[in-house]
Amino acid sequence: MTAPALPDKPKRKRPVGWIVAAAVVVVAIIIAVVAVAVRSGGSSDAAAGGSDAAPKTVTIGVADKSLPYWNTYVDLAKQKLNVTVKLQNFSDYSLPNPALKDKQIDINQFQHIQYLANYNVTSDDDLQPIGATAVYPLPLYSTKVTKPSEFQDGAKIAIPNDAINEARALLVLQSADLLELKDGGNAFSTVADITSHKVDVQPLDASQTADALQQGSVDGSIVNVNYATSAGLDTKDAIFQDDPKSASAAPYVNVFTVRDADKTNKTYLSLAELFQDDAVQKVFAKDYPDAVTSDASPATLQKELTTVEQDAKAATK
């Protein structure tokens, strides 16, 4: 027995005007969706963070552009982050922070926290660290003696004359028993704090300490690692250096630095973190065999910066 067939539902006639109106609404929706897609570029970066979407080019100010680890870093930035990194080299330490402040570059990587703190306080700026690289020992070189105790009284020793490296150099010489500082010295000591000395300290621009040594105008010289490398000085030939593994070395961790407004920028944070990639670390270790790498978090670095800035302000009173 077949099931009874249900009668067809009666068909209603719809006004032509209603159909036209509905079509207009549908078209409007489609146009709106297409417009949104075009504005977003259809990219996951836009959906993930708007202003944090990876820019095509990021300029990083450095002081050692010629070293191989930067080639590895730049290649990985393109492969893993789709960011083209442009490196701008500075031969004078006083230039990268003002360049960052004035937006001539996006990030810089040349300084430790102590140097950054001093810059912020003296320049009334608020640049912030977003990633760590390494602590570099500050070595003492000589072409005339093989150990500090062999320096004769009155021997001339060149040291960097910028506020932070000068203090650290003085602490190195104190550790080498070549001088004594008032109250044992601190991260903001100057030559005025020398209470007794075996050697004659001669502050010079950091870029000139290696030349002074090689030209024979001084008996010894404390040379920052970047300038030592450029001058062909092997860190293995240093006759003394400070201990980068000590707890007191925290202010001397070198960092990637940005403007305060950019400290949460996802692209910049990713670029800072990229330094920790095994491929970069492997080459970096060859370029700076005596450096002690650090993976301190941005929060830890920024906290340390705040502490050191407070000390810097106290030192100016």
PDB file of N, CA and C in Angstrom, residues 90-150:
ATOM      1  N   PHE A  90      77.889  51.457  13.353  1.00  0.00           N
ATOM      2  CA  PHE A  90      78.340  52.685  14.009  1.00  0.00           C
ATOM      3  C   PHE A  90      79.737  52.445  14.572  1.00  0.00           C
ATOM      4  N   SER A  91      80.656  53.352  14.319  1.00  0.00           N
ATOM      5  CA  SER A  91      82.017  53.215  14.837  1.00  0.00           C
ATOM      6  C   SER A  91      82.205  53.999  16.129  1.00  0.00           C
ATOM      7  N   ASP A  92      81.188  54.766  16.496  1.00  0.00           N
ATOM      8  CA  ASP A  92      81.241  55.586  17.712  1.00  0.00           C
ATOM      9  C   ASP A  92      80.072  55.198  18.607  1.00  0.00           C
ATOM     10  N   TYR A  93      80.362  54.772  19.834  1.00  0.00           N
ATOM     11  CA  TYR A  93      79.319  54.314  20.750  1.00  0.00           C
ATOM     12  C   TYR A  93      78.303  55.403  21.112  1.00  0.00           C
ATOM     13  N   SER A  94      78.657  56.666  20.915  1.00  0.00           N
ATOM     14  CA  SER A  94      77.740  57.734  21.320  1.00  0.00           C
ATOM     15  C   SER A  94      76.606  57.948  20.316  1.00  0.00           C
ATOM     16  N   LEU A  95      76.653  57.272  19.167  1.00  0.00           N
ATOM     17  CA  LEU A  95      75.691  57.554  18.100  1.00  0.00           C
ATOM     18  C   LEU A  95      74.455  56.651  18.030  1.00  0.00           C
ATOM     19  N   PRO A  96      74.534  55.352  18.339  1.00  0.00           N
ATOM     20  CA  PRO A  96      73.364  54.482  18.126  1.00  0.00           C
ATOM     21  C   PRO A  96      72.125  54.827  18.942  1.00  0.00           C
ATOM     22  N   ASN A  97      72.273  55.291  20.172  1.00  0.00           N
ATOM     23  CA  ASN A  97      71.073  55.619  20.959  1.00  0.00           C
ATOM     24  C   ASN A  97      70.356  56.862  20.450  1.00  0.00           C
ATOM     25  N   PRO A  98      71.063  57.961  20.162  1.00  0.00           N
ATOM     26  CA  PRO A  98      70.372  59.100  19.551  1.00  0.00           C
ATOM     27  C   PRO A  98      69.731  58.735  18.215  1.00  0.00           C
ATOM     28  N   ALA A  99      70.392  57.862  17.452  1.00  0.00           N
ATOM     29  CA  ALA A  99      69.817  57.438  16.168  1.00  0.00           C
ATOM     30  C   ALA A  99      68.523  56.670  16.389  1.00  0.00           C
ATOM     31  N   LEU A 100      68.484  55.864  17.449  1.00  0.00           N
ATOM     32  CA  LEU A 100      67.270  55.119  17.782  1.00  0.00           C
ATOM     33  C   LEU A 100      66.178  56.073  18.245  1.00  0.00           C
ATOM     34  N   LYS A 101      66.529  56.999  19.100  1.00  0.00           N
ATOM     35  CA  LYS A 101      65.562  57.975  19.590  1.00  0.00           C
ATOM     36  C   LYS A 101      64.930  58.763  18.440  1.00  0.00           C
ATOM     37  N   ASP A 102      65.757  59.143  17.467  1.00  0.00           N
ATOM     38  CA  ASP A 102      65.292  59.956  16.336  1.00  0.00           C
ATOM     39  C   ASP A 102      64.667  59.127  15.216  1.00  0.00           C
ATOM     40  N   LYS A 103      64.504  57.801  15.452  1.00  0.00           N
ATOM     41  CA  LYS A 103      63.860  56.889  14.504  1.00  0.00           C
ATOM     42  C   LYS A 103      64.639  56.720  13.201  1.00  0.00           C
ATOM     43  N   GLN A 104      65.949  56.932  13.273  1.00  0.00           N
ATOM     44  CA  GLN A 104      66.793  56.655  12.109  1.00  0.00           C
ATOM     45  C   GLN A 104      67.009  55.147  11.977  1.00  0.00           C
ATOM     46  N   ILE A 105      66.895  54.441  13.097  1.00  0.00           N
ATOM     47  CA  ILE A 105      66.963  52.983  13.131  1.00  0.00           C
ATOM     48  C   ILE A 105      65.806  52.492  13.998  1.00  0.00           C
ATOM     49  N   ASP A 106      65.513  51.194  13.920  1.00  0.00           N
ATOM     50  CA  ASP A 106      64.392  50.634  14.680  1.00  0.00           C
ATOM     51  C   ASP A 106      64.834  49.965  15.975  1.00  0.00           C
ATOM     52  N   ILE A 107      66.016  49.369  15.958  1.00  0.00           N
ATOM     53  CA  ILE A 107      66.570  48.634  17.099  1.00  0.00           C
ATOM     54  C   ILE A 107      68.074  48.903  17.103  1.00  0.00           C
ATOM     55  N   ASN A 108      68.704  48.836  18.280  1.00  0.00           N
ATOM     56  CA  ASN A 108      70.165  48.783  18.254  1.00  0.00           C
ATOM     57  C   ASN A 108      70.644  47.654  19.142  1.00  0.00           C
ATOM     58  N   GLN A 109      71.842  47.183  18.860  1.00  0.00           N
ATOM     59  CA  GLN A 109      72.429  46.100  19.649  1.00  0.00           C
ATOM     60  C   GLN A 109      73.934  46.329  19.694  1.00  0.00           C
ATOM     61  N   PHE A 110      74.357  47.043  20.737  1.00  0.00           N
ATOM     62  CA  PHE A 110      75.779  47.348  20.866  1.00  0.00           C
ATOM     63  C   PHE A 110      76.176  47.581  22.322  1.00  0.00           C
ATOM     64  N   GLN A 111      75.210  47.737  23.214  1.00  0.00           N
ATOM     65  CA  GLN A 111      75.484  48.232  24.555  1.00  0.00           C
ATOM     66  C   GLN A 111      74.998  47.276  25.639  1.00  0.00           C
ATOM     67  N   HIS A 112      75.588  47.446  26.832  1.00  0.00           N
ATOM     68  CA  HIS A 112      75.093  46.694  27.978  1.00  0.00           C
ATOM     69  C   HIS A 112      74.127  47.573  28.772  1.00  0.00           C
ATOM     70  N   ILE A 113      73.469  46.979  29.746  1.00  0.00           N
ATOM     71  CA  ILE A 113      72.442  47.685  30.515  1.00  0.00           C
ATOM     72  C   ILE A 113      73.006  48.902  31.230  1.00  0.00           C
ATOM     73  N   GLN A 114      74.213  48.768  31.754  1.00  0.00           N
ATOM     74  CA  GLN A 114      74.824  49.887  32.478  1.00  0.00           C
ATOM     75  C   GLN A 114      74.986  51.105  31.575  1.00  0.00           C
ATOM     76  N   TYR A 115      75.438  50.869  30.361  1.00  0.00           N
ATOM     77  CA  TYR A 115      75.610  51.967  29.404  1.00  0.00           C
ATOM     78  C   TYR A 115      74.249  52.577  29.065  1.00  0.00           C
ATOM     79  N   LEU A 116      73.255  51.728  28.859  1.00  0.00           N
ATOM     80  CA  LEU A 116      71.909  52.188  28.523  1.00  0.00           C
ATOM     81  C   LEU A 116      71.315  53.005  29.657  1.00  0.00           C
ATOM     82  N   ALA A 117      71.508  52.541  30.892  1.00  0.00           N
ATOM     83  CA  ALA A 117      70.976  53.267  32.053  1.00  0.00           C
ATOM     84  C   ALA A 117      71.585  54.661  32.141  1.00  0.00           C
ATOM     85  N   ASN A 118      72.881  54.735  31.931  1.00  0.00           N
ATOM     86  CA  ASN A 118      73.550  56.027  31.996  1.00  0.00           C
ATOM     87  C   ASN A 118      73.046  56.961  30.894  1.00  0.00           C
ATOM     88  N   TYR A 119      72.855  56.400  29.710  1.00  0.00           N
ATOM     89  CA  TYR A 119      72.335  57.216  28.604  1.00  0.00           C
ATOM     90  C   TYR A 119      70.938  57.744  28.938  1.00  0.00           C
ATOM     91  N   ASN A 120      70.060  56.870  29.402  1.00  0.00           N
ATOM     92  CA  ASN A 120      68.691  57.286  29.705  1.00  0.00           C
ATOM     93  C   ASN A 120      68.656  58.404  30.740  1.00  0.00           C
ATOM     94  N   VAL A 121      69.477  58.269  31.777  1.00  0.00           N
ATOM     95  CA  VAL A 121      69.476  59.251  32.862  1.00  0.00           C
ATOM     96  C   VAL A 121      70.048  60.585  32.395  1.00  0.00           C
ATOM     97  N   THR A 122      71.165  60.545  31.694  1.00  0.00           N
ATOM     98  CA  THR A 122      71.807  61.794  31.270  1.00  0.00           C
ATOM     99  C   THR A 122      71.091  62.461  30.100  1.00  0.00           C
ATOM    100  N   SER A 123      70.359  61.676  29.309  1.00  0.00           N
ATOM    101  CA  SER A 123      69.677  62.231  28.133  1.00  0.00           C
ATOM    102  C   SER A 123      68.169  62.379  28.337  1.00  0.00           C
ATOM    103  N   ASP A 124      67.702  62.012  29.532  1.00  0.00           N
ATOM    104  CA  ASP A 124      66.274  62.057  29.836  1.00  0.00           C
ATOM    105  C   ASP A 124      65.481  61.274  28.790  1.00  0.00           C
ATOM    106  N   ASP A 125      65.940  60.066  28.529  1.00  0.00           N
ATOM    107  CA  ASP A 125      65.301  59.203  27.545  1.00  0.00           C
ATOM    108  C   ASP A 125      64.755  57.959  28.245  1.00  0.00           C
ATOM    109  N   ASP A 126      64.063  57.099  27.509  1.00  0.00           N
ATOM    110  CA  ASP A 126      63.464  55.904  28.123  1.00  0.00           C
ATOM    111  C   ASP A 126      63.586  54.687  27.203  1.00  0.00           C
ATOM    112  N   LEU A 127      64.721  54.548  26.531  1.00  0.00           N
ATOM    113  CA  LEU A 127      64.954  53.369  25.698  1.00  0.00           C
ATOM    114  C   LEU A 127      64.915  52.122  26.572  1.00  0.00           C
ATOM    115  N   GLN A 128      64.462  50.997  25.988  1.00  0.00           N
ATOM    116  CA  GLN A 128      64.241  49.788  26.779  1.00  0.00           C
ATOM    117  C   GLN A 128      64.888  48.549  26.151  1.00  0.00           C
ATOM    118  N   PRO A 129      65.443  47.649  26.983  1.00  0.00           N
ATOM    119  CA  PRO A 129      65.998  46.399  26.474  1.00  0.00           C
ATOM    120  C   PRO A 129      64.887  45.381  26.228  1.00  0.00           C
ATOM    121  N   ILE A 130      64.989  44.619  25.131  1.00  0.00           N
ATOM    122  CA  ILE A 130      63.957  43.605  24.838  1.00  0.00           C
ATOM    123  C   ILE A 130      64.556  42.221  24.601  1.00  0.00           C
ATOM    124  N   GLY A 131      65.857  42.090  24.758  1.00  0.00           N
ATOM    125  CA  GLY A 131      66.478  40.790  24.559  1.00  0.00           C
ATOM    126  C   GLY A 131      67.955  40.838  24.893  1.00  0.00           C
ATOM    127  N   ALA A 132      68.475  39.731  25.429  1.00  0.00           N
ATOM    128  CA  ALA A 132      69.880  39.672  25.838  1.00  0.00           C
ATOM    129  C   ALA A 132      70.740  39.008  24.770  1.00  0.00           C
ATOM    130  N   THR A 133      72.007  39.347  24.755  1.00  0.00           N
ATOM    131  CA  THR A 133      72.960  38.666  23.883  1.00  0.00           C
ATOM    132  C   THR A 133      74.026  37.990  24.743  1.00  0.00           C
ATOM    133  N   ALA A 134      74.932  38.783  25.299  1.00  0.00           N
ATOM    134  CA  ALA A 134      76.027  38.172  26.057  1.00  0.00           C
ATOM    135  C   ALA A 134      76.716  39.191  26.945  1.00  0.00           C
ATOM    136  N   VAL A 135      77.507  38.676  27.875  1.00  0.00           N
ATOM    137  CA  VAL A 135      78.392  39.510  28.677  1.00  0.00           C
ATOM    138  C   VAL A 135      79.789  39.347  28.078  1.00  0.00           C
ATOM    139  N   TYR A 136      80.414  40.464  27.748  1.00  0.00           N
ATOM    140  CA  TYR A 136      81.758  40.418  27.196  1.00  0.00           C
ATOM    141  C   TYR A 136      82.752  40.807  28.284  1.00  0.00           C
ATOM    142  N   PRO A 137      83.790  40.018  28.466  1.00  0.00           N
ATOM    143  CA  PRO A 137      84.808  40.413  29.440  1.00  0.00           C
ATOM    144  C   PRO A 137      85.484  41.693  28.971  1.00  0.00           C
ATOM    145  N   LEU A 138      85.951  42.498  29.891  1.00  0.00           N
ATOM    146  CA  LEU A 138      86.660  43.726  29.533  1.00  0.00           C
ATOM    147  C   LEU A 138      88.152  43.472  29.755  1.00  0.00           C
ATOM    148  N   PRO A 139      88.902  43.262  28.674  1.00  0.00           N
ATOM    149  CA  PRO A 139      90.291  42.816  28.805  1.00  0.00           C
ATOM    150  C   PRO A 139      91.329  43.935  28.869  1.00  0.00           C
ATOM    151  N   LEU A 140      92.405  43.627  29.552  1.00  0.00           N
ATOM    152  CA  LEU A 140      93.577  44.499  29.640  1.00  0.00           C
ATOM    153  C   LEU A 140      94.675  43.883  28.782  1.00  0.00           C
ATOM    154  N   TYR A 141      95.205  44.665  27.850  1.00  0.00           N
ATOM    155  CA  TYR A 141      96.269  44.201  26.958  1.00  0.00           C
ATOM    156  C   TYR A 141      97.564  44.961  27.237  1.00  0.00           C
ATOM    157  N   SER A 142      98.650  44.339  26.874  1.00  0.00           N
ATOM    158  CA  SER A 142      99.946  45.009  26.929  1.00  0.00           C
ATOM    159  C   SER A 142     100.879  44.372  25.913  1.00  0.00           C
ATOM    160  N   THR A 143     101.723  45.194  25.319  1.00  0.00           N
ATOM    161  CA  THR A 143     102.739  44.680  24.396  1.00  0.00           C
ATOM    162  C   THR A 143     104.094  44.619  25.089  1.00  0.00           C
ATOM    163  N   LYS A 144     104.100  44.967  26.391  1.00  0.00           N
ATOM    164  CA  LYS A 144     105.378  45.051  27.105  1.00  0.00           C
ATOM    165  C   LYS A 144     105.493  44.093  28.294  1.00  0.00           C
ATOM    166  N   VAL A 145     104.354  43.686  28.857  1.00  0.00           N
ATOM    167  CA  VAL A 145     104.394  42.759  29.992  1.00  0.00           C
ATOM    168  C   VAL A 145     103.401  41.633  29.753  1.00  0.00           C
ATOM    169  N   THR A 146     103.551  40.547  30.516  1.00  0.00           N
ATOM    170  CA  THR A 146     102.664  39.387  30.340  1.00  0.00           C
ATOM    171  C   THR A 146     101.681  39.221  31.489  1.00  0.00           C
ATOM    172  N   LYS A 147     101.843  40.013  32.551  1.00  0.00           N
ATOM    173  CA  LYS A 147     100.905  39.985  33.670  1.00  0.00           C
ATOM    174  C   LYS A 147     100.933  41.335  34.380  1.00  0.00           C
ATOM    175  N   PRO A 148      99.829  41.731  35.005  1.00  0.00           N
ATOM    176  CA  PRO A 148      99.727  43.061  35.611  1.00  0.00           C
ATOM    177  C   PRO A 148     100.833  43.391  36.604  1.00  0.00           C
ATOM    178  N   SER A 149     101.275  42.416  37.368  1.00  0.00           N
ATOM    179  CA  SER A 149     102.294  42.682  38.394  1.00  0.00           C
ATOM    180  C   SER A 149     103.629  43.133  37.798  1.00  0.00           C
ATOM    181  N   GLU A 150     103.824  42.943  36.504  1.00  0.00           N
ATOM    182  CA  GLU A 150     105.085  43.309  35.863  1.00  0.00           C
ATOM    183  C   GLU A 150     105.135  44.776  35.432  1.00  0.00           C
TER     184      GLU A 150
END
